[in-house]
């Protein structure tokens, strides 16, 4: 069964304190791994897609990396506005269509 | 701005009632998916529509049904509402040949 596990569930950082979020996955044939940012009561906002082990993508203070079993979202010198829940998802094939299988997310709080 | 718009934003219904949620996606986005997100959980795949036909379904009962229209709008219908149906319902659209899913802001459904 396709599964995504994110850790930690919650993370508190001081402004400027760099850290990493983890996403481990099991999927039969990875077609894509996605990172989203979600603010309270809002829909997920697309950040990155990674397709193969060794791939890296960056956007401002965020950098996503991918291995065969897990992905990391590195946050460098975070600011309070980076506070949000970060969701990881894998693209899986089921019942004739592609779907996203999400983890529960990591709630990040960045204190000023 | 993803170009995916959902209505209404919030909704309160009584157990046993029926509800229709609406989604409007960008022109040309011929694949739309619906997800249910309970509090503190990641989104769960309900079903997907492609060119006005359902082409994939998650582990949800038949009282969850949908429609997709030629103008790229979509509906999610839920009959015989239960208290556990209270959640954020998300609509996501995908460009033809693309892999990234772009989400709307969601509809918060509360069943009392």
CSV table of N, CA and C in Angstrom, one decimal, chain B:
chain,number,residue,atom,x,y,z
B,1,UNK,N,-2.0,32.6,-6.8
B,1,UNK,CA,-3.3,32.5,-7.5
B,1,UNK,C,-3.3,31.2,-8.4
B,2,UNK,N,-4.1,30.2,-8.1
B,2,UNK,CA,-4.0,29.0,-8.9
B,2,UNK,C,-5.0,29.0,-10.0
B,3,UNK,N,-6.0,29.9,-9.9
B,3,UNK,CA,-7.1,29.8,-10.9
B,3,UNK,C,-8.1,28.8,-10.6
B,4,UNK,N,-8.1,28.2,-9.5
B,4,UNK,CA,-9.1,27.2,-9.1
B,4,UNK,C,-9.9,27.8,-8.0
B,5,UNK,N,-11.2,27.9,-8.2
B,5,UNK,CA,-12.1,28.6,-7.3
B,5,UNK,C,-13.2,27.7,-6.8
B,6,UNK,N,-13.4,27.7,-5.5
B,6,UNK,CA,-14.4,26.8,-4.9
B,6,UNK,C,-15.5,27.6,-4.2
B,7,UNK,N,-16.7,27.1,-4.2
B,7,UNK,CA,-17.8,27.8,-3.5
B,7,UNK,C,-18.7,26.7,-2.9
B,8,UNK,N,-19.4,27.0,-1.7
B,8,UNK,CA,-19.1,28.2,-0.9
B,8,UNK,C,-17.8,28.0,-0.1
B,9,UNK,N,-17.4,29.0,0.6
B,9,UNK,CA,-16.2,28.9,1.5
B,9,UNK,C,-16.5,28.1,2.7
B,10,UNK,N,-17.6,28.4,3.3
B,10,UNK,CA,-18.0,27.7,4.5
B,10,UNK,C,-19.5,27.2,4.4
B,11,UNK,N,-19.8,26.1,5.1
B,11,UNK,CA,-21.2,25.6,5.0
B,11,UNK,C,-21.5,24.8,6.2
B,12,UNK,N,-22.7,25.0,6.8
B,12,UNK,CA,-23.1,24.2,7.9
B,12,UNK,C,-24.4,23.4,7.5
B,13,UNK,N,-24.3,22.1,7.7
B,13,UNK,CA,-25.5,21.3,7.3
B,13,UNK,C,-25.8,20.3,8.5
B,14,UNK,N,-27.0,19.9,8.4
B,14,UNK,CA,-27.5,18.9,9.5
B,14,UNK,C,-27.4,17.5,9.0
B,15,UNK,N,-27.1,16.6,10.0
B,15,UNK,CA,-26.9,15.2,9.7
B,15,UNK,C,-28.1,14.7,8.9
B,16,UNK,N,-27.8,13.9,7.8
B,16,UNK,CA,-28.9,13.4,7.0
B,16,UNK,C,-29.2,14.2,5.8
B,17,UNK,N,-28.8,15.5,5.8
B,17,UNK,CA,-29.0,16.3,4.6
B,17,UNK,C,-28.1,16.0,3.5
B,18,UNK,N,-28.3,16.7,2.3
B,18,UNK,CA,-27.5,16.5,1.2
B,18,UNK,C,-26.8,17.9,0.9
B,19,UNK,N,-25.6,17.8,0.3
B,19,UNK,CA,-24.8,19.0,0.0
B,19,UNK,C,-24.2,19.0,-1.3
B,20,UNK,N,-24.1,20.1,-2.0
B,20,UNK,CA,-23.3,20.2,-3.3
B,20,UNK,C,-22.3,21.3,-3.2
B,21,UNK,N,-21.0,20.9,-3.4
B,21,UNK,CA,-19.9,21.8,-3.4
B,21,UNK,C,-19.5,22.0,-4.9
B,22,UNK,N,-19.0,23.2,-5.2
B,22,UNK,CA,-18.7,23.6,-6.6
B,22,UNK,C,-17.2,24.0,-6.7
B,23,UNK,N,-16.7,23.8,-7.9
B,23,UNK,CA,-15.3,24.1,-8.2
B,23,UNK,C,-15.2,24.6,-9.7
B,24,UNK,N,-14.5,25.6,-9.9
B,24,UNK,CA,-14.2,26.1,-11.2
B,24,UNK,C,-12.7,26.2,-11.4
B,25,UNK,N,-12.3,25.5,-12.5
B,25,UNK,CA,-10.8,25.5,-12.7
B,25,UNK,C,-10.5,26.2,-14.0
B,26,UNK,N,-9.2,26.3,-14.3
B,26,UNK,CA,-8.8,27.1,-15.4
B,26,UNK,C,-9.2,26.5,-16.7
B,27,UNK,N,-9.4,27.3,-17.7
B,27,UNK,CA,-9.7,26.8,-19.0
B,27,UNK,C,-8.6,25.9,-19.5
B,28,UNK,N,-8.9,24.7,-20.0
B,28,UNK,CA,-8.0,23.7,-20.5
B,28,UNK,C,-7.5,22.7,-19.5
B,29,UNK,N,-7.8,22.9,-18.2
B,29,UNK,CA,-7.5,21.9,-17.2
B,29,UNK,C,-8.6,20.9,-17.2
B,30,UNK,N,-8.4,19.8,-17.9
B,30,UNK,CA,-9.5,18.8,-18.2
B,30,UNK,C,-9.5,17.7,-17.2
B,31,UNK,N,-8.6,17.8,-16.2
B,31,UNK,CA,-8.6,16.8,-15.1
B,31,UNK,C,-8.9,17.5,-13.8
B,32,UNK,N,-9.9,17.0,-13.0
B,32,UNK,CA,-10.2,17.6,-11.7
B,32,UNK,C,-10.3,16.5,-10.7
B,33,UNK,N,-9.7,16.7,-9.5
B,33,UNK,CA,-9.8,15.7,-8.4
B,33,UNK,C,-10.4,16.4,-7.2
B,34,UNK,N,-11.0,15.6,-6.4
B,34,UNK,CA,-11.5,16.1,-5.1
B,34,UNK,C,-10.9,15.3,-4.0
B,35,UNK,N,-10.6,16.1,-2.9
B,35,UNK,CA,-10.0,15.5,-1.7
B,35,UNK,C,-10.7,16.0,-0.5
B,36,UNK,N,-10.7,15.1,0.5
B,36,UNK,CA,-11.3,15.5,1.8
B,36,UNK,C,-10.1,15.6,2.9
B,37,UNK,N,-10.1,16.7,3.6
B,37,UNK,CA,-9.1,16.8,4.6
B,37,UNK,C,-9.7,17.1,6.0
B,38,UNK,N,-9.6,16.1,6.8
B,38,UNK,CA,-10.1,16.2,8.2
B,38,UNK,C,-9.0,17.0,9.0
B,39,UNK,N,-9.5,17.5,10.1
B,39,UNK,CA,-8.6,18.4,10.9
B,39,UNK,C,-7.4,17.6,11.4
B,40,UNK,N,-6.2,18.2,11.1
B,40,UNK,CA,-5.0,17.6,11.5
B,40,UNK,C,-4.5,16.4,10.7
B,41,UNK,N,-5.1,16.2,9.5
B,41,UNK,CA,-4.8,15.1,8.6
B,41,UNK,C,-4.4,15.7,7.3
B,42,UNK,N,-3.7,14.8,6.5
B,42,UNK,CA,-3.5,15.2,5.1
B,42,UNK,C,-4.7,15.0,4.2
B,43,UNK,N,-4.8,15.6,3.1
B,43,UNK,CA,-5.9,15.4,2.2
B,43,UNK,C,-6.0,13.9,1.7
B,44,UNK,N,-7.2,13.4,1.6
B,44,UNK,CA,-7.5,12.1,1.1
B,44,UNK,C,-8.3,12.1,-0.2
B,45,UNK,N,-7.8,11.3,-1.1
B,45,UNK,CA,-8.4,11.3,-2.5
B,45,UNK,C,-9.8,10.7,-2.5
B,46,UNK,N,-10.7,11.5,-3.0
B,46,UNK,CA,-12.1,11.0,-3.1
B,46,UNK,C,-12.3,10.4,-4.5
B,47,UNK,N,-12.2,11.2,-5.6
B,47,UNK,CA,-12.3,10.8,-7.0
B,47,UNK,C,-11.7,11.8,-7.9
B,48,UNK,N,-11.6,11.3,-9.2
B,48,UNK,CA,-11.1,12.2,-10.2
B,48,UNK,C,-12.0,12.1,-11.4
B,49,UNK,N,-12.1,13.2,-12.1
B,49,UNK,CA,-12.8,13.3,-13.4
B,49,UNK,C,-11.9,13.8,-14.5
B,50,UNK,N,-12.1,13.1,-15.6
B,50,UNK,CA,-11.3,13.5,-16.8
B,50,UNK,C,-12.3,13.5,-18.0
B,51,UNK,N,-12.4,14.6,-18.6
B,51,UNK,CA,-13.3,14.8,-19.8
B,51,UNK,C,-14.7,14.4,-19.4
B,52,UNK,N,-15.2,14.8,-18.3
B,52,UNK,CA,-16.6,14.7,-17.8
B,52,UNK,C,-16.9,13.3,-17.4
B,53,UNK,N,-15.9,12.4,-17.2
B,53,UNK,CA,-16.2,11.0,-16.7
B,53,UNK,C,-15.3,10.7,-15.5
B,54,UNK,N,-15.9,10.0,-14.5
B,54,UNK,CA,-15.1,9.6,-13.4
B,54,UNK,C,-14.1,8.5,-13.9
B,55,UNK,N,-12.8,8.7,-13.5
B,55,UNK,CA,-11.8,7.7,-14.0
B,55,UNK,C,-10.9,7.2,-12.9
B,56,UNK,N,-11.4,7.4,-11.6
B,56,UNK,CA,-10.7,6.9,-10.5
B,56,UNK,C,-11.4,7.3,-9.2
B,57,UNK,N,-11.3,6.4,-8.2
B,57,UNK,CA,-12.0,6.7,-7.0
B,57,UNK,C,-11.3,6.1,-5.8
B,58,UNK,N,-11.3,6.9,-4.7
B,58,UNK,CA,-10.6,6.5,-3.5
B,58,UNK,C,-11.6,5.7,-2.6
B,59,UNK,N,-11.3,5.4,-1.4
B,59,UNK,CA,-12.1,4.6,-0.5
B,59,UNK,C,-13.2,5.4,0.2
B,60,UNK,N,-14.1,5.9,-0.7
B,60,UNK,CA,-15.3,6.6,-0.2
B,60,UNK,C,-16.5,6.0,-0.7
B,61,UNK,N,-17.6,6.0,0.1
B,61,UNK,CA,-18.9,5.3,-0.2
B,61,UNK,C,-19.6,6.0,-1.4
B,62,UNK,N,-20.5,5.3,-2.0
B,62,UNK,CA,-21.2,5.8,-3.2
B,62,UNK,C,-22.0,7.1,-2.9
B,63,UNK,N,-22.3,7.4,-1.6
B,63,UNK,CA,-23.0,8.6,-1.3
B,63,UNK,C,-22.2,9.9,-1.7
B,64,UNK,N,-20.9,9.7,-1.9
B,64,UNK,CA,-20.1,10.7,-2.5
B,64,UNK,C,-20.1,10.6,-4.0
B,65,UNK,N,-20.6,11.6,-4.7
B,65,UNK,CA,-20.6,11.5,-6.2
B,65,UNK,C,-20.2,12.8,-6.7
B,66,UNK,N,-20.0,12.8,-8.0
B,66,UNK,CA,-19.5,14.1,-8.7
B,66,UNK,C,-20.0,14.3,-10.1
B,67,UNK,N,-19.7,15.4,-10.6
B,67,UNK,CA,-19.9,15.7,-12.0
B,67,UNK,C,-18.8,16.7,-12.5
B,68,UNK,N,-18.5,16.6,-13.8
B,68,UNK,CA,-17.7,17.6,-14.4
B,68,UNK,C,-18.4,18.1,-15.7
B,69,UNK,N,-18.3,19.3,-15.9
B,69,UNK,CA,-19.0,20.0,-17.0
B,69,UNK,C,-18.1,20.4,-18.1
B,70,UNK,N,-18.6,20.6,-19.3
B,70,UNK,CA,-17.7,21.0,-20.4
B,70,UNK,C,-17.0,22.3,-20.2
B,71,UNK,N,-17.5,23.2,-19.3
B,71,UNK,CA,-16.8,24.5,-19.1
B,71,UNK,C,-15.7,24.3,-18.0
B,72,UNK,N,-15.3,23.1,-17.7
B,72,UNK,CA,-14.2,22.8,-16.7
B,72,UNK,C,-14.7,23.0,-15.3
B,73,UNK,N,-15.9,23.3,-15.0
B,73,UNK,CA,-16.4,23.3,-13.6
B,73,UNK,C,-16.8,21.9,-13.2
B,74,UNK,N,-16.9,21.8,-11.9
B,74,UNK,CA,-17.1,20.4,-11.3
B,74,UNK,C,-17.9,20.6,-10.0
B,75,UNK,N,-18.6,19.5,-9.7
B,75,UNK,CA,-19.4,19.4,-8.4
B,75,UNK,C,-19.1,18.2,-7.6
B,76,UNK,N,-19.1,18.3,-6.3
B,76,UNK,CA,-19.1,17.2,-5.4
B,76,UNK,C,-20.4,17.2,-4.7
B,77,UNK,N,-21.1,16.0,-4.7
B,77,UNK,CA,-22.3,15.9,-4.0
B,77,UNK,C,-22.2,14.8,-2.9
B,78,UNK,N,-22.7,15.1,-1.7
B,78,UNK,CA,-22.6,14.2,-0.7
B,78,UNK,C,-24.1,14.0,-0.1
B,79,UNK,N,-24.6,12.8,-0.2
B,79,UNK,CA,-25.9,12.5,0.4
B,79,UNK,C,-25.8,12.0,1.8
B,80,UNK,N,-27.0,12.0,2.5
B,80,UNK,CA,-27.1,11.4,3.8
B,80,UNK,C,-25.9,11.8,4.7
B,81,UNK,N,-25.7,13.1,4.9
B,81,UNK,CA,-24.5,13.6,5.6
B,81,UNK,C,-24.4,13.0,7.0
B,82,UNK,N,-23.1,12.6,7.3
B,82,UNK,CA,-22.8,12.1,8.7
B,82,UNK,C,-21.9,13.1,9.4
B,83,UNK,N,-21.8,13.0,10.7
B,83,UNK,CA,-21.0,13.9,11.5
B,83,UNK,C,-19.5,13.9,11.0
B,84,UNK,N,-19.0,12.7,10.7
B,84,UNK,CA,-17.7,12.5,10.2
B,84,UNK,C,-17.3,13.1,8.9
B,85,UNK,N,-18.4,13.5,8.2
B,85,UNK,CA,-18.1,14.2,6.9
B,85,UNK,C,-17.6,15.6,7.1
B,86,UNK,N,-17.7,16.1,8.3
B,86,UNK,CA,-17.1,17.5,8.6
B,86,UNK,C,-15.7,17.5,8.3
B,87,UNK,N,-15.3,18.4,7.4
B,87,UNK,CA,-13.9,18.4,6.9
B,87,UNK,C,-13.7,19.6,5.9
B,88,UNK,N,-12.5,19.8,5.5
B,88,UNK,CA,-12.2,20.8,4.4
B,88,UNK,C,-12.2,20.0,3.1
B,89,UNK,N,-13.0,20.4,2.1
B,89,UNK,CA,-13.1,19.7,0.9
B,89,UNK,C,-12.3,20.5,-0.2
B,90,UNK,N,-11.4,19.8,-0.8
B,90,UNK,CA,-10.5,20.5,-1.8
B,90,UNK,C,-10.7,20.0,-3.2
B,91,UNK,N,-10.6,20.9,-4.1
B,91,UNK,CA,-10.7,20.6,-5.5
B,91,UNK,C,-9.3,20.9,-6.1
B,92,UNK,N,-8.8,20.1,-7.0
B,92,UNK,CA,-7.5,20.3,-7.6
B,92,UNK,C,-7.6,20.0,-9.1
B,93,UNK,N,-7.0,20.9,-9.9
B,93,UNK,CA,-7.0,20.6,-11.3
B,93,UNK,C,-5.6,20.5,-11.8
B,94,UNK,N,-5.4,19.8,-13.0
B,94,UNK,CA,-4.2,19.5,-13.6
B,94,UNK,C,-4.2,19.8,-15.0
B,95,UNK,N,-3.1,20.4,-15.5
B,95,UNK,CA,-3.0,20.7,-16.9
B,95,UNK,C,-2.9,19.5,-17.7
B,96,UNK,N,-3.3,19.4,-19.0
B,96,UNK,CA,-3.1,18.2,-19.8
B,96,UNK,C,-1.7,17.9,-19.9
B,97,UNK,N,-1.3,16.7,-19.7
B,97,UNK,CA,0.1,16.2,-19.8
B,97,UNK,C,1.0,16.6,-18.6
B,98,UNK,N,0.4,17.4,-17.7
B,98,UNK,CA,1.2,17.8,-16.5
B,98,UNK,C,1.0,16.9,-15.3
B,99,UNK,N,1.8,17.1,-14.3
B,99,UNK,CA,1.7,16.3,-13.1
B,99,UNK,C,1.3,17.1,-11.9
B,100,UNK,N,1.6,18.4,-11.9
B,100,UNK,CA,1.3,19.2,-10.7
B,100,UNK,C,-0.2,19.4,-10.6
B,101,UNK,N,-0.7,19.2,-9.4
B,101,UNK,CA,-2.1,19.5,-9.1
B,101,UNK,C,-2.2,20.9,-8.4
B,102,UNK,N,-3.1,21.7,-8.8
B,102,UNK,CA,-3.2,23.1,-8.2
B,102,UNK,C,-4.6,23.1,-7.5
B,103,UNK,N,-4.5,23.5,-6.2
B,103,UNK,CA,-5.7,23.4,-5.4
B,103,UNK,C,-6.4,24.7,-5.3
B,104,UNK,N,-7.7,24.6,-5.1
B,104,UNK,CA,-8.5,25.7,-4.7
B,104,UNK,C,-8.4,26.0,-3.2
B,105,UNK,N,-9.1,27.0,-2.7
B,105,UNK,CA,-9.0,27.4,-1.3
B,105,UNK,C,-9.8,26.5,-0.4
B,106,UNK,N,-10.6,25.6,-0.9
B,106,UNK,CA,-11.4,24.7,-0.1
B,106,UNK,C,-12.7,25.2,0.3
B,107,UNK,N,-13.6,24.2,0.7
B,107,UNK,CA,-14.9,24.5,1.3
B,107,UNK,C,-14.9,23.8,2.7
B,108,UNK,N,-15.1,24.6,3.7
B,108,UNK,CA,-15.2,24.0,5.1
B,108,UNK,C,-16.6,23.6,5.3
B,109,UNK,N,-16.8,22.3,5.4
B,109,UNK,CA,-18.2,21.7,5.7
B,109,UNK,C,-18.2,21.3,7.1
B,110,UNK,N,-19.3,21.8,7.8
B,110,UNK,CA,-19.5,21.4,9.2
B,110,UNK,C,-20.9,20.7,9.2
B,111,UNK,N,-20.9,19.4,9.7
B,111,UNK,CA,-22.2,18.7,9.9
B,111,UNK,C,-22.5,18.6,11.4
B,112,UNK,N,-23.7,19.1,11.7
B,112,UNK,CA,-24.2,19.1,13.1
B,112,UNK,C,-25.4,18.2,13.3
